[in-house]
PDB file of C-alpha atoms in Angstrom:
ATOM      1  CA  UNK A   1     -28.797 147.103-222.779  1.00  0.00           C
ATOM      2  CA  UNK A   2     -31.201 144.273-222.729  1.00  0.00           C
ATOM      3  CA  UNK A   3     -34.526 144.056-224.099  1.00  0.00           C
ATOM      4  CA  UNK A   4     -36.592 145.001-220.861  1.00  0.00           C
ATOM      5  CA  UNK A   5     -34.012 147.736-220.083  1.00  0.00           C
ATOM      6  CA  UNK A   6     -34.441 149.264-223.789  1.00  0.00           C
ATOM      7  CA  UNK A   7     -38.146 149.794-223.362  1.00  0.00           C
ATOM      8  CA  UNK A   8     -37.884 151.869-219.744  1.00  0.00           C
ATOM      9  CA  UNK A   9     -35.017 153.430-221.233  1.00  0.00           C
ATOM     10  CA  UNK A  10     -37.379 154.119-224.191  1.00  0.00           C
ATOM     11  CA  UNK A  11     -40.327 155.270-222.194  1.00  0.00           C
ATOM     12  CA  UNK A  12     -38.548 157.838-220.330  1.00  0.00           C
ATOM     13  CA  UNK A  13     -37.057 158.859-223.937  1.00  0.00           C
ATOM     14  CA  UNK A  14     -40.348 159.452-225.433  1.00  0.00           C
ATOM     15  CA  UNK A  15     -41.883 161.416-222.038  1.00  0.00           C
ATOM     16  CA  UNK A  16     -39.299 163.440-222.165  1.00  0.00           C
ATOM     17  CA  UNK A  17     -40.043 164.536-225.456  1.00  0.00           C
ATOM     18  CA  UNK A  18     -43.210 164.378-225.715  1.00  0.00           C
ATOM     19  CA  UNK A  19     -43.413 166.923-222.320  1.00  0.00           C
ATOM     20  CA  UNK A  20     -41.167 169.360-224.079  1.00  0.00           C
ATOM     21  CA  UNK A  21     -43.299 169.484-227.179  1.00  0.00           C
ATOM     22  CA  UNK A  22     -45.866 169.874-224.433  1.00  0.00           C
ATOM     23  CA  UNK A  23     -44.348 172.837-222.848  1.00  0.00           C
ATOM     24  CA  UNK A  24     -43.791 174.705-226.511  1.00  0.00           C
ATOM     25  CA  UNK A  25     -47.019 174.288-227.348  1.00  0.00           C
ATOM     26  CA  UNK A  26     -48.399 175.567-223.948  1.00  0.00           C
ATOM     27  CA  UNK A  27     -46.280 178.415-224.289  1.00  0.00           C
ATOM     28  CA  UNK A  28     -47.386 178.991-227.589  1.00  0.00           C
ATOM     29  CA  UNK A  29     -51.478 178.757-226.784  1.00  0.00           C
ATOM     30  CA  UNK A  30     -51.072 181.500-223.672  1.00  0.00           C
ATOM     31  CA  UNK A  31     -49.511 183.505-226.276  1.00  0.00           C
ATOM     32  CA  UNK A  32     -52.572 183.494-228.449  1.00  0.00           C
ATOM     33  CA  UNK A  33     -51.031 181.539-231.510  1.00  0.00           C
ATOM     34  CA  UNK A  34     -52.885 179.683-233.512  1.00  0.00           C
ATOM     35  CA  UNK A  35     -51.418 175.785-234.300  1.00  0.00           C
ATOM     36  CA  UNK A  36     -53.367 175.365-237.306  1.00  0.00           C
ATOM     37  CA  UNK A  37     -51.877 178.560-238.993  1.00  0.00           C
ATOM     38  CA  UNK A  38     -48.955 176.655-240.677  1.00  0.00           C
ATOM     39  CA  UNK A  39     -46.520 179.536-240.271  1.00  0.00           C
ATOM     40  CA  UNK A  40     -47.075 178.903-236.273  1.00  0.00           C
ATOM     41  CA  UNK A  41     -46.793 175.432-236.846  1.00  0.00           C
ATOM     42  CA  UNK A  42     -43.878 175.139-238.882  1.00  0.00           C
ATOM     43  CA  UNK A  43     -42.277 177.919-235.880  1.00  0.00           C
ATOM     44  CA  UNK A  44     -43.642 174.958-233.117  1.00  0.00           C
ATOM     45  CA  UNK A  45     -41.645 172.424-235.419  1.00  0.00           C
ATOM     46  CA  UNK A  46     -38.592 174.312-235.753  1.00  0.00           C
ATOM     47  CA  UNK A  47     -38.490 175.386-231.829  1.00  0.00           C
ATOM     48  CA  UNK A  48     -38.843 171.306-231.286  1.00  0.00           C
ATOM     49  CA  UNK A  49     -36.083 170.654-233.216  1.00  0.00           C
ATOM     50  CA  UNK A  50     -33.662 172.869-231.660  1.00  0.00           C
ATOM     51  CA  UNK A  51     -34.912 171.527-227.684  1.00  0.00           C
ATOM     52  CA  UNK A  52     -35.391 167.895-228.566  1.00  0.00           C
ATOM     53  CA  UNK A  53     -32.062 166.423-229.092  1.00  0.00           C
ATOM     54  CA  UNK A  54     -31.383 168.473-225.258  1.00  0.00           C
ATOM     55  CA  UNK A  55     -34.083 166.615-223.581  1.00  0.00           C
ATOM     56  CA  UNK A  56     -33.796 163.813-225.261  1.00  0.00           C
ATOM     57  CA  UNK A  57     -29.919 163.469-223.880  1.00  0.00           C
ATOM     58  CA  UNK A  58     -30.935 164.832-220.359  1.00  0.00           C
ATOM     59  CA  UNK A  59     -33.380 162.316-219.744  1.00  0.00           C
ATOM     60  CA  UNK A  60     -30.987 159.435-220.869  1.00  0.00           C
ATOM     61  CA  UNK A  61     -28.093 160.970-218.812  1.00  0.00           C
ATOM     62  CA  UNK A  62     -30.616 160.780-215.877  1.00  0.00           C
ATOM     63  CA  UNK A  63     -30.592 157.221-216.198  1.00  0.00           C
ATOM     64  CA  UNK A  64     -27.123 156.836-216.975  1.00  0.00           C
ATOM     65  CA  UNK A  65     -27.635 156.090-220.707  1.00  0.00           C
ATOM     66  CA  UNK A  66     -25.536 157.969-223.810  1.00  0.00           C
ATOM     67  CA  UNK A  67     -27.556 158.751-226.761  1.00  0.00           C
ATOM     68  CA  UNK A  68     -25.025 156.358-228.550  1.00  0.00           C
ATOM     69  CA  UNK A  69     -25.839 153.371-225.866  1.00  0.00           C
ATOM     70  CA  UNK A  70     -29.540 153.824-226.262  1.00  0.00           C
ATOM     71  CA  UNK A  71     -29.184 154.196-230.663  1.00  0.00           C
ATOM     72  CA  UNK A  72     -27.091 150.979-230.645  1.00  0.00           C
ATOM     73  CA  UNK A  73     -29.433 149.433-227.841  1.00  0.00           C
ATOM     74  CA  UNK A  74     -32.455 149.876-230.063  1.00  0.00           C
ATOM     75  CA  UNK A  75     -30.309 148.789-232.926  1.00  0.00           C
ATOM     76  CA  UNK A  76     -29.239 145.736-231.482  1.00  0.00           C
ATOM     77  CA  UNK A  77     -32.735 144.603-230.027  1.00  0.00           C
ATOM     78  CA  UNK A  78     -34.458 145.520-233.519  1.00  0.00           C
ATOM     79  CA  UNK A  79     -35.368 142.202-233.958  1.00  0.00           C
ATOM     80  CA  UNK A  80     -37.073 141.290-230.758  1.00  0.00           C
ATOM     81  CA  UNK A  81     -40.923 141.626-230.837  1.00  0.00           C
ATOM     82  CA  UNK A  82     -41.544 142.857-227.650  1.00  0.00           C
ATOM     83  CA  UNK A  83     -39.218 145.556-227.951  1.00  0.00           C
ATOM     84  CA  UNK A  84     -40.797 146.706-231.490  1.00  0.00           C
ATOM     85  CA  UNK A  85     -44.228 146.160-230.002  1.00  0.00           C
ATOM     86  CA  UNK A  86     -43.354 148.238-227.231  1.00  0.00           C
ATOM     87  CA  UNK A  87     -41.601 151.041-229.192  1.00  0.00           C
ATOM     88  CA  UNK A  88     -44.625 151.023-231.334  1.00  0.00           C
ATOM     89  CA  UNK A  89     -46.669 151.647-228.725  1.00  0.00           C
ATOM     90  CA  UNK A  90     -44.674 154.233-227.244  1.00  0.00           C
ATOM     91  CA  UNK A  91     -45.131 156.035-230.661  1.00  0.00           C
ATOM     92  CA  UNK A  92     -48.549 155.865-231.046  1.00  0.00           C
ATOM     93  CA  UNK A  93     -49.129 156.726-227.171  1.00  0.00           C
ATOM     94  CA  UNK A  94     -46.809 159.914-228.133  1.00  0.00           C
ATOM     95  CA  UNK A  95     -48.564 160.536-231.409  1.00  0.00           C
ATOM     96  CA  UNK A  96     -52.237 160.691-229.412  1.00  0.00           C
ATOM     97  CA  UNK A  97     -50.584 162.887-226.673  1.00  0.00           C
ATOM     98  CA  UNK A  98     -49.605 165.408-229.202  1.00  0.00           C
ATOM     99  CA  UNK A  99     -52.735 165.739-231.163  1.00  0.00           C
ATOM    100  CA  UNK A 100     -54.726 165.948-227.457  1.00  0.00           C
ATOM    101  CA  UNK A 101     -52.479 168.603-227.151  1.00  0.00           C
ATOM    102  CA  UNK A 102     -53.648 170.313-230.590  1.00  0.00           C
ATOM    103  CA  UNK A 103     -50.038 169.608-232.259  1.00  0.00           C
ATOM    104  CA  UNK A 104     -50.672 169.821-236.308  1.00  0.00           C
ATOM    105  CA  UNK A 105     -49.993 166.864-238.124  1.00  0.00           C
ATOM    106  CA  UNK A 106     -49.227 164.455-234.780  1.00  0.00           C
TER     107      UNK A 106
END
């Protein structure tokens, strides 16, 4: 993949992860759980584990990516500034999202 194709392939990556974490943590709020109680968190953590890697893969399929194509296509453009700028970004966009969202330790 080229550069500008790594970053939307990137941004959909991160969305789609960051909106599952979102969904877990919803789910765990209208049950009445408390994030900062580090038994729930550690449970949030070890629910996103087991979905991530899923929704990770399902949003690349949807755009016709492997998770190999888009590891070696972040790999491979490592080097470029605008792609680390970007990814950077992406990270610290995800990182706000999550701590909005009350996630411990975002």
């Amino acid at each position: 993949l080229d550069a500008q194709r790594t970053i939307e392939v990137a941004e959909v990556y991160f969305d789609a992860l960051t909106n599952a974490m979102g969904e877990l943590v919803q789910g765990m709020k209208q049950e009445g759980k408390n994030l900062r109680d580090p038994s729930i968190a550690q449970e949030l953590q070890m629910q996103f584990a087991s979905v991530a890697n899923d929704k990770g893969e399902e949003a690349l399929e949807s755009m016709g990516i492997t998770q190999a194509q888009f590891q070696k296509s972040i790999e491979k453009n490592a080097e470029n500034p605008m792609v680390g700028r970007s990814l950077a970004m992406l990270q610290m966009k995800q990182q706000q999202t999550l701590m909005s969202m009350g996630v411990p330790g975002a």
